[in-house]
mmCIF file with all atom_site columns, C-alpha atoms in Angstrom:
data_model
loop_
_atom_site.group_PDB
_atom_site.id
_atom_site.type_symbol
_atom_site.label_atom_id
_atom_site.label_alt_id
_atom_site.label_comp_id
_atom_site.label_asym_id
_atom_site.label_entity_id
_atom_site.label_seq_id
_atom_site.pdbx_PDB_ins_code
_atom_site.Cartn_x
_atom_site.Cartn_y
_atom_site.Cartn_z
_atom_site.occupancy
_atom_site.B_iso_or_equiv
_atom_site.pdbx_formal_charge
_atom_site.auth_seq_id
_atom_site.auth_comp_id
_atom_site.auth_asym_id
_atom_site.auth_atom_id
_atom_site.pdbx_PDB_model_num
ATOM 1   C CA . MET A 1 1   ? 32.389 37.434 -49.170 1.00 0.00 ? 99  MET A CA 1
ATOM 2   C CA . ARG A 1 2   ? 35.819 36.011 -49.848 1.00 0.00 ? 100 ARG A CA 1
ATOM 3   C CA . CYS A 1 3   ? 36.971 33.040 -47.832 1.00 0.00 ? 101 CYS A CA 1
ATOM 4   C CA . ASP A 1 4   ? 34.325 31.773 -45.463 1.00 0.00 ? 102 ASP A CA 1
ATOM 5   C CA . ARG A 1 5   ? 37.196 30.130 -43.584 1.00 0.00 ? 103 ARG A CA 1
ATOM 6   C CA . LEU A 1 6   ? 38.642 33.572 -42.825 1.00 0.00 ? 104 LEU A CA 1
ATOM 7   C CA . ARG A 1 7   ? 35.419 34.553 -41.071 1.00 0.00 ? 105 ARG A CA 1
ATOM 8   C CA . ARG A 1 8   ? 35.657 31.410 -38.945 1.00 0.00 ? 106 ARG A CA 1
ATOM 9   C CA . TYR A 1 9   ? 39.275 32.265 -38.040 1.00 0.00 ? 107 TYR A CA 1
ATOM 10  C CA . ARG A 1 10  ? 38.302 35.659 -36.730 1.00 0.00 ? 108 ARG A CA 1
ATOM 11  C CA . HIS A 1 11  ? 35.495 34.193 -34.638 1.00 0.00 ? 109 HIS A CA 1
ATOM 12  C CA . GLY A 1 12  ? 37.807 31.559 -33.171 1.00 0.00 ? 110 GLY A CA 1
ATOM 13  C CA . MET A 1 13  ? 40.601 33.958 -32.282 1.00 0.00 ? 111 MET A CA 1
ATOM 14  C CA . THR A 1 14  ? 41.824 34.201 -28.735 1.00 0.00 ? 112 THR A CA 1
ATOM 15  C CA . GLY A 1 15  ? 42.523 37.495 -27.033 1.00 0.00 ? 113 GLY A CA 1
ATOM 16  C CA . ARG A 1 16  ? 46.188 37.340 -28.008 1.00 0.00 ? 114 ARG A CA 1
ATOM 17  C CA . PRO A 1 17  ? 47.444 39.456 -30.903 1.00 0.00 ? 115 PRO A CA 1
ATOM 18  C CA . PHE A 1 18  ? 47.894 37.723 -34.252 1.00 0.00 ? 116 PHE A CA 1
ATOM 19  C CA . VAL A 1 19  ? 51.414 39.162 -34.481 1.00 0.00 ? 117 VAL A CA 1
ATOM 20  C CA . PRO A 1 20  ? 53.607 40.550 -31.690 1.00 0.00 ? 118 PRO A CA 1
ATOM 21  C CA . VAL A 1 21  ? 53.126 44.252 -30.989 1.00 0.00 ? 119 VAL A CA 1
ATOM 22  C CA . ASP A 1 22  ? 56.738 45.009 -31.940 1.00 0.00 ? 120 ASP A CA 1
ATOM 23  C CA . PHE A 1 23  ? 56.613 43.014 -35.212 1.00 0.00 ? 121 PHE A CA 1
ATOM 24  C CA . THR A 1 24  ? 56.678 44.929 -38.488 1.00 0.00 ? 122 THR A CA 1
ATOM 25  C CA . PRO A 1 25  ? 54.887 42.881 -41.155 1.00 0.00 ? 123 PRO A CA 1
ATOM 26  C CA . PRO A 1 26  ? 56.782 42.526 -44.427 1.00 0.00 ? 124 PRO A CA 1
ATOM 27  C CA . LEU A 1 27  ? 55.129 44.512 -47.202 1.00 0.00 ? 125 LEU A CA 1
ATOM 28  C CA . ALA A 1 28  ? 56.502 42.597 -50.176 1.00 0.00 ? 126 ALA A CA 1
ATOM 29  C CA . LEU A 1 29  ? 57.964 39.387 -51.477 1.00 0.00 ? 127 LEU A CA 1
ATOM 30  C CA . SER A 1 30  ? 59.706 39.575 -54.837 1.00 0.00 ? 128 SER A CA 1
ATOM 31  C CA . THR A 1 31  ? 60.915 36.730 -57.018 1.00 0.00 ? 129 THR A CA 1
ATOM 32  C CA . ASP A 1 32  ? 61.689 36.538 -60.710 1.00 0.00 ? 130 ASP A CA 1
ATOM 33  C CA . ARG A 1 33  ? 58.261 34.905 -61.273 1.00 0.00 ? 131 ARG A CA 1
ATOM 34  C CA . PHE A 1 34  ? 55.938 36.995 -59.076 1.00 0.00 ? 132 PHE A CA 1
ATOM 35  C CA . VAL A 1 35  ? 55.729 39.902 -56.643 1.00 0.00 ? 133 VAL A CA 1
ATOM 36  C CA . LEU A 1 36  ? 53.509 40.074 -53.563 1.00 0.00 ? 134 LEU A CA 1
ATOM 37  C CA . GLU A 1 37  ? 52.180 43.351 -52.195 1.00 0.00 ? 135 GLU A CA 1
ATOM 38  C CA . PRO A 1 38  ? 49.313 44.104 -49.798 1.00 0.00 ? 136 PRO A CA 1
ATOM 39  C CA . LEU A 1 39  ? 45.928 43.661 -51.475 1.00 0.00 ? 137 LEU A CA 1
ATOM 40  C CA . GLY A 1 40  ? 43.835 46.801 -51.534 1.00 0.00 ? 138 GLY A CA 1
ATOM 41  C CA . PRO A 1 41  ? 41.086 48.679 -53.354 1.00 0.00 ? 139 PRO A CA 1
ATOM 42  C CA . GLN A 1 42  ? 43.540 49.765 -56.057 1.00 0.00 ? 140 GLN A CA 1
ATOM 43  C CA . HIS A 1 43  ? 43.612 46.134 -57.278 1.00 0.00 ? 141 HIS A CA 1
ATOM 44  C CA . ASN A 1 44  ? 39.827 45.813 -57.620 1.00 0.00 ? 142 ASN A CA 1
ATOM 45  C CA . GLU A 1 45  ? 39.331 45.442 -61.366 1.00 0.00 ? 143 GLU A CA 1
ATOM 46  C CA . ALA A 1 46  ? 42.410 43.274 -61.949 1.00 0.00 ? 144 ALA A CA 1
ATOM 47  C CA . ASP A 1 47  ? 41.697 41.114 -58.875 1.00 0.00 ? 145 ASP A CA 1
ATOM 48  C CA . HIS A 1 48  ? 38.085 40.641 -59.952 1.00 0.00 ? 146 HIS A CA 1
ATOM 49  C CA . ALA A 1 49  ? 39.150 39.693 -63.478 1.00 0.00 ? 147 ALA A CA 1
ATOM 50  C CA . ALA A 1 50  ? 41.776 37.277 -62.134 1.00 0.00 ? 148 ALA A CA 1
ATOM 51  C CA . TRP A 1 51  ? 39.575 35.216 -59.861 1.00 0.00 ? 149 TRP A CA 1
ATOM 52  C CA . THR A 1 52  ? 36.393 35.331 -61.932 1.00 0.00 ? 150 THR A CA 1
ATOM 53  C CA . SER A 1 53  ? 38.338 33.934 -64.885 1.00 0.00 ? 151 SER A CA 1
ATOM 54  C CA . SER A 1 54  ? 39.568 31.027 -62.753 1.00 0.00 ? 152 SER A CA 1
ATOM 55  C CA . ILE A 1 55  ? 36.761 29.918 -60.420 1.00 0.00 ? 153 ILE A CA 1
ATOM 56  C CA . ASP A 1 56  ? 36.971 26.216 -61.309 1.00 0.00 ? 154 ASP A CA 1
ATOM 57  C CA . HIS A 1 57  ? 40.765 26.250 -61.090 1.00 0.00 ? 155 HIS A CA 1
ATOM 58  C CA . ILE A 1 58  ? 40.734 27.985 -57.689 1.00 0.00 ? 156 ILE A CA 1
ATOM 59  C CA . ARG A 1 59  ? 38.137 25.571 -56.336 1.00 0.00 ? 157 ARG A CA 1
ATOM 60  C CA . ALA A 1 60  ? 40.453 22.704 -57.385 1.00 0.00 ? 158 ALA A CA 1
ATOM 61  C CA . THR A 1 61  ? 43.437 24.281 -55.577 1.00 0.00 ? 159 THR A CA 1
ATOM 62  C CA . PRO A 1 62  ? 44.443 22.710 -52.220 1.00 0.00 ? 160 PRO A CA 1
ATOM 63  C CA . GLY A 1 63  ? 42.588 24.503 -49.431 1.00 0.00 ? 161 GLY A CA 1
ATOM 64  C CA . TYR A 1 64  ? 39.582 25.391 -51.612 1.00 0.00 ? 162 TYR A CA 1
ATOM 65  C CA . PRO A 1 65  ? 36.697 25.471 -51.731 1.00 0.00 ? 163 PRO A CA 1
ATOM 66  C CA . ASP A 1 66  ? 36.753 26.708 -48.192 1.00 0.00 ? 164 ASP A CA 1
ATOM 67  C CA . GLY A 1 67  ? 33.116 27.638 -47.934 1.00 0.00 ? 165 GLY A CA 1
ATOM 68  C CA . ASP A 1 68  ? 31.466 30.036 -50.311 1.00 0.00 ? 166 ASP A CA 1
ATOM 69  C CA . TRP A 1 69  ? 34.549 31.448 -52.030 1.00 0.00 ? 167 TRP A CA 1
ATOM 70  C CA . PRO A 1 70  ? 35.034 31.776 -54.810 1.00 0.00 ? 168 PRO A CA 1
ATOM 71  C CA . PRO A 1 71  ? 31.330 32.101 -55.518 1.00 0.00 ? 169 PRO A CA 1
ATOM 72  C CA . THR A 1 72  ? 30.462 30.053 -58.580 1.00 0.00 ? 170 THR A CA 1
ATOM 73  C CA . ASP A 1 73  ? 28.305 32.855 -59.962 1.00 0.00 ? 171 ASP A CA 1
ATOM 74  C CA . GLY A 1 74  ? 30.914 35.570 -59.330 1.00 0.00 ? 172 GLY A CA 1
ATOM 75  C CA . MET A 1 75  ? 30.184 38.915 -57.692 1.00 0.00 ? 173 MET A CA 1
ATOM 76  C CA . THR A 1 76  ? 29.890 42.511 -58.753 1.00 0.00 ? 174 THR A CA 1
ATOM 77  C CA . LEU A 1 77  ? 32.865 44.839 -58.900 1.00 0.00 ? 175 LEU A CA 1
ATOM 78  C CA . GLU A 1 78  ? 31.284 46.787 -56.043 1.00 0.00 ? 176 GLU A CA 1
ATOM 79  C CA . ALA A 1 79  ? 31.062 43.686 -53.842 1.00 0.00 ? 177 ALA A CA 1
ATOM 80  C CA . ASN A 1 80  ? 34.652 42.791 -54.718 1.00 0.00 ? 178 ASN A CA 1
ATOM 81  C CA . LEU A 1 81  ? 35.745 46.320 -53.796 1.00 0.00 ? 179 LEU A CA 1
ATOM 82  C CA . SER A 1 82  ? 34.061 45.964 -50.408 1.00 0.00 ? 180 SER A CA 1
ATOM 83  C CA . ASP A 1 83  ? 35.915 42.698 -49.909 1.00 0.00 ? 181 ASP A CA 1
ATOM 84  C CA . LEU A 1 84  ? 39.267 44.269 -50.813 1.00 0.00 ? 182 LEU A CA 1
ATOM 85  C CA . ARG A 1 85  ? 38.613 47.131 -48.412 1.00 0.00 ? 183 ARG A CA 1
ATOM 86  C CA . ARG A 1 86  ? 37.948 44.621 -45.634 1.00 0.00 ? 184 ARG A CA 1
ATOM 87  C CA . HIS A 1 87  ? 41.218 42.820 -46.376 1.00 0.00 ? 185 HIS A CA 1
ATOM 88  C CA . ALA A 1 88  ? 43.076 46.157 -46.321 1.00 0.00 ? 186 ALA A CA 1
ATOM 89  C CA . GLU A 1 89  ? 41.439 47.002 -42.977 1.00 0.00 ? 187 GLU A CA 1
ATOM 90  C CA . ASP A 1 90  ? 42.473 43.611 -41.590 1.00 0.00 ? 188 ASP A CA 1
ATOM 91  C CA . PHE A 1 91  ? 46.052 44.285 -42.734 1.00 0.00 ? 189 PHE A CA 1
ATOM 92  C CA . ALA A 1 92  ? 46.118 47.744 -41.142 1.00 0.00 ? 190 ALA A CA 1
ATOM 93  C CA . ALA A 1 93  ? 44.656 46.362 -37.895 1.00 0.00 ? 191 ALA A CA 1
ATOM 94  C CA . ARG A 1 94  ? 47.056 43.369 -38.004 1.00 0.00 ? 192 ARG A CA 1
ATOM 95  C CA . ARG A 1 95  ? 44.139 40.889 -37.894 1.00 0.00 ? 193 ARG A CA 1
ATOM 96  C CA . GLY A 1 96  ? 45.152 39.200 -41.145 1.00 0.00 ? 194 GLY A CA 1
ATOM 97  C CA . PHE A 1 97  ? 47.443 39.807 -44.080 1.00 0.00 ? 195 PHE A CA 1
ATOM 98  C CA . THR A 1 98  ? 46.292 39.437 -47.671 1.00 0.00 ? 196 THR A CA 1
ATOM 99  C CA . PHE A 1 99  ? 48.663 39.941 -50.569 1.00 0.00 ? 197 PHE A CA 1
ATOM 100 C CA . THR A 1 100 ? 47.953 40.250 -54.246 1.00 0.00 ? 198 THR A CA 1
ATOM 101 C CA . VAL A 1 101 ? 50.279 38.264 -56.496 1.00 0.00 ? 199 VAL A CA 1
ATOM 102 C CA . LEU A 1 102 ? 51.530 40.318 -59.433 1.00 0.00 ? 200 LEU A CA 1
ATOM 103 C CA . ASP A 1 103 ? 53.401 39.502 -62.616 1.00 0.00 ? 201 ASP A CA 1
ATOM 104 C CA . PRO A 1 104 ? 56.811 41.187 -62.192 1.00 0.00 ? 202 PRO A CA 1
ATOM 105 C CA . GLY A 1 105 ? 56.873 42.197 -65.856 1.00 0.00 ? 203 GLY A CA 1
ATOM 106 C CA . ASP A 1 106 ? 53.526 43.869 -66.396 1.00 0.00 ? 204 ASP A CA 1
ATOM 107 C CA . GLY A 1 107 ? 52.076 44.148 -62.869 1.00 0.00 ? 205 GLY A CA 1
ATOM 108 C CA . ASP A 1 108 ? 48.989 42.119 -63.775 1.00 0.00 ? 206 ASP A CA 1
ATOM 109 C CA . VAL A 1 109 ? 47.182 40.371 -60.896 1.00 0.00 ? 207 VAL A CA 1
ATOM 110 C CA . ILE A 1 110 ? 47.842 36.645 -61.171 1.00 0.00 ? 208 ILE A CA 1
ATOM 111 C CA . GLY A 1 111 ? 46.769 35.408 -57.730 1.00 0.00 ? 209 GLY A CA 1
ATOM 112 C CA . CYS A 1 112 ? 46.385 36.033 -54.028 1.00 0.00 ? 210 CYS A CA 1
ATOM 113 C CA . VAL A 1 113 ? 47.866 34.930 -50.681 1.00 0.00 ? 211 VAL A CA 1
ATOM 114 C CA . TYR A 1 114 ? 45.934 34.957 -47.393 1.00 0.00 ? 212 TYR A CA 1
ATOM 115 C CA . LEU A 1 115 ? 47.549 34.810 -43.943 1.00 0.00 ? 213 LEU A CA 1
ATOM 116 C CA . TYR A 1 116 ? 44.939 34.625 -41.186 1.00 0.00 ? 214 TYR A CA 1
ATOM 117 C CA . PRO A 1 117 ? 44.813 33.178 -37.663 1.00 0.00 ? 215 PRO A CA 1
ATOM 118 C CA . ALA A 1 118 ? 44.370 29.414 -37.674 1.00 0.00 ? 216 ALA A CA 1
ATOM 119 C CA . ALA A 1 119 ? 41.035 28.046 -36.536 1.00 0.00 ? 217 ALA A CA 1
ATOM 120 C CA . ASP A 1 120 ? 42.675 25.349 -34.409 1.00 0.00 ? 218 ASP A CA 1
ATOM 121 C CA . ALA A 1 121 ? 45.052 25.462 -31.454 1.00 0.00 ? 219 ALA A CA 1
ATOM 122 C CA . ASP A 1 122 ? 47.705 23.405 -33.272 1.00 0.00 ? 220 ASP A CA 1
ATOM 123 C CA . HIS A 1 123 ? 48.612 26.223 -35.677 1.00 0.00 ? 221 HIS A CA 1
ATOM 124 C CA . ASP A 1 124 ? 49.360 29.934 -35.447 1.00 0.00 ? 222 ASP A CA 1
ATOM 125 C CA . VAL A 1 125 ? 48.414 30.886 -38.999 1.00 0.00 ? 223 VAL A CA 1
ATOM 126 C CA . THR A 1 126 ? 46.697 29.419 -42.012 1.00 0.00 ? 224 THR A CA 1
ATOM 127 C CA . ALA A 1 127 ? 48.282 30.262 -45.342 1.00 0.00 ? 225 ALA A CA 1
ATOM 128 C CA . GLN A 1 128 ? 46.200 29.936 -48.479 1.00 0.00 ? 226 GLN A CA 1
ATOM 129 C CA . SER A 1 129 ? 47.018 30.946 -52.024 1.00 0.00 ? 227 SER A CA 1
ATOM 130 C CA . TRP A 1 130 ? 45.625 30.725 -55.518 1.00 0.00 ? 228 TRP A CA 1
ATOM 131 C CA . VAL A 1 131 ? 46.752 31.662 -58.995 1.00 0.00 ? 229 VAL A CA 1
ATOM 132 C CA . ARG A 1 132 ? 44.822 32.260 -62.195 1.00 0.00 ? 230 ARG A CA 1
ATOM 133 C CA . ALA A 1 133 ? 44.141 29.198 -64.329 1.00 0.00 ? 231 ALA A CA 1
ATOM 134 C CA . ASP A 1 134 ? 46.403 30.522 -67.091 1.00 0.00 ? 232 ASP A CA 1
ATOM 135 C CA . ARG A 1 135 ? 49.237 30.720 -64.520 1.00 0.00 ? 233 ARG A CA 1
ATOM 136 C CA . ALA A 1 136 ? 48.619 27.289 -62.969 1.00 0.00 ? 234 ALA A CA 1
ATOM 137 C CA . GLY A 1 137 ? 52.311 26.459 -63.297 1.00 0.00 ? 235 GLY A CA 1
ATOM 138 C CA . LEU A 1 138 ? 53.011 29.032 -60.573 1.00 0.00 ? 236 LEU A CA 1
ATOM 139 C CA . ASP A 1 139 ? 50.781 27.373 -57.966 1.00 0.00 ? 237 ASP A CA 1
ATOM 140 C CA . VAL A 1 140 ? 53.456 25.190 -56.357 1.00 0.00 ? 238 VAL A CA 1
ATOM 141 C CA . PRO A 1 141 ? 56.310 27.725 -56.720 1.00 0.00 ? 239 PRO A CA 1
ATOM 142 C CA . LEU A 1 142 ? 54.095 30.362 -55.060 1.00 0.00 ? 240 LEU A CA 1
ATOM 143 C CA . ALA A 1 143 ? 53.129 28.060 -52.189 1.00 0.00 ? 241 ALA A CA 1
ATOM 144 C CA . ASP A 1 144 ? 56.780 27.061 -51.718 1.00 0.00 ? 242 ASP A CA 1
ATOM 145 C CA . ALA A 1 145 ? 57.983 30.684 -51.767 1.00 0.00 ? 243 ALA A CA 1
ATOM 146 C CA . VAL A 1 146 ? 55.307 31.695 -49.254 1.00 0.00 ? 244 VAL A CA 1
ATOM 147 C CA . ALA A 1 147 ? 56.259 28.786 -46.960 1.00 0.00 ? 245 ALA A CA 1
ATOM 148 C CA . ALA A 1 148 ? 59.919 29.866 -47.042 1.00 0.00 ? 246 ALA A CA 1
ATOM 149 C CA . TRP A 1 149 ? 58.932 33.521 -46.504 1.00 0.00 ? 247 TRP A CA 1
ATOM 150 C CA . LEU A 1 150 ? 56.794 32.604 -43.505 1.00 0.00 ? 248 LEU A CA 1
ATOM 151 C CA . ALA A 1 151 ? 59.692 30.646 -41.984 1.00 0.00 ? 249 ALA A CA 1
ATOM 152 C CA . GLU A 1 152 ? 62.184 33.469 -42.567 1.00 0.00 ? 250 GLU A CA 1
ATOM 153 C CA . ALA A 1 153 ? 60.279 36.713 -42.081 1.00 0.00 ? 251 ALA A CA 1
ATOM 154 C CA . TRP A 1 154 ? 57.129 36.081 -40.040 1.00 0.00 ? 252 TRP A CA 1
ATOM 155 C CA . PRO A 1 155 ? 56.649 35.212 -36.338 1.00 0.00 ? 253 PRO A CA 1
ATOM 156 C CA . TRP A 1 156 ? 54.629 32.006 -36.690 1.00 0.00 ? 254 TRP A CA 1
ATOM 157 C CA . PRO A 1 157 ? 56.356 28.651 -36.139 1.00 0.00 ? 255 PRO A CA 1
ATOM 158 C CA . ARG A 1 158 ? 53.187 26.564 -36.624 1.00 0.00 ? 256 ARG A CA 1
ATOM 159 C CA . VAL A 1 159 ? 51.776 27.077 -40.124 1.00 0.00 ? 257 VAL A CA 1
ATOM 160 C CA . ASP A 1 160 ? 48.670 25.375 -41.490 1.00 0.00 ? 258 ASP A CA 1
ATOM 161 C CA . SER A 1 161 ? 49.307 25.193 -45.224 1.00 0.00 ? 259 SER A CA 1
ATOM 162 C CA . ALA A 1 162 ? 45.638 24.507 -46.017 1.00 0.00 ? 260 ALA A CA 1
ATOM 163 C CA . GLY A 1 163 ? 45.988 21.098 -47.602 1.00 0.00 ? 261 GLY A CA 1
ATOM 164 C CA . ARG A 1 164 ? 49.443 21.520 -49.139 1.00 0.00 ? 262 ARG A CA 1
#
């Protein structure tokens, strides 16, 4: 299961909503270097290929390893699909927001961004991201763009940037 830390967030959540009831979550972030859209089952094969090709790189990214993800021995496409369905359900229920990171030219999956309730009382949200090893140069620009996006378009003033 992706992101052991995300499971801990859900268990540590208070009764308050993760986002205000009247808040409409942004569905995209577009730059000239990448595009974010909600992660879902339609991304299964490309998402699986992206992270399984970059396990060591992801585990060296700030905020990882955060438990048992990414699993060093990978996972089946079926298990990955189940994981993507769970992330899509979290998005629909407003429990957490996971975005796939796409190449704006060819639409290939190049990474992922996770926005889930923080495990501690000092933060509202924890933001984590990773990119494929062959796109390592986008790691910092992605994290910076997400930080700016969170400040401009999301309702959380206290962001845990997961080691960044």
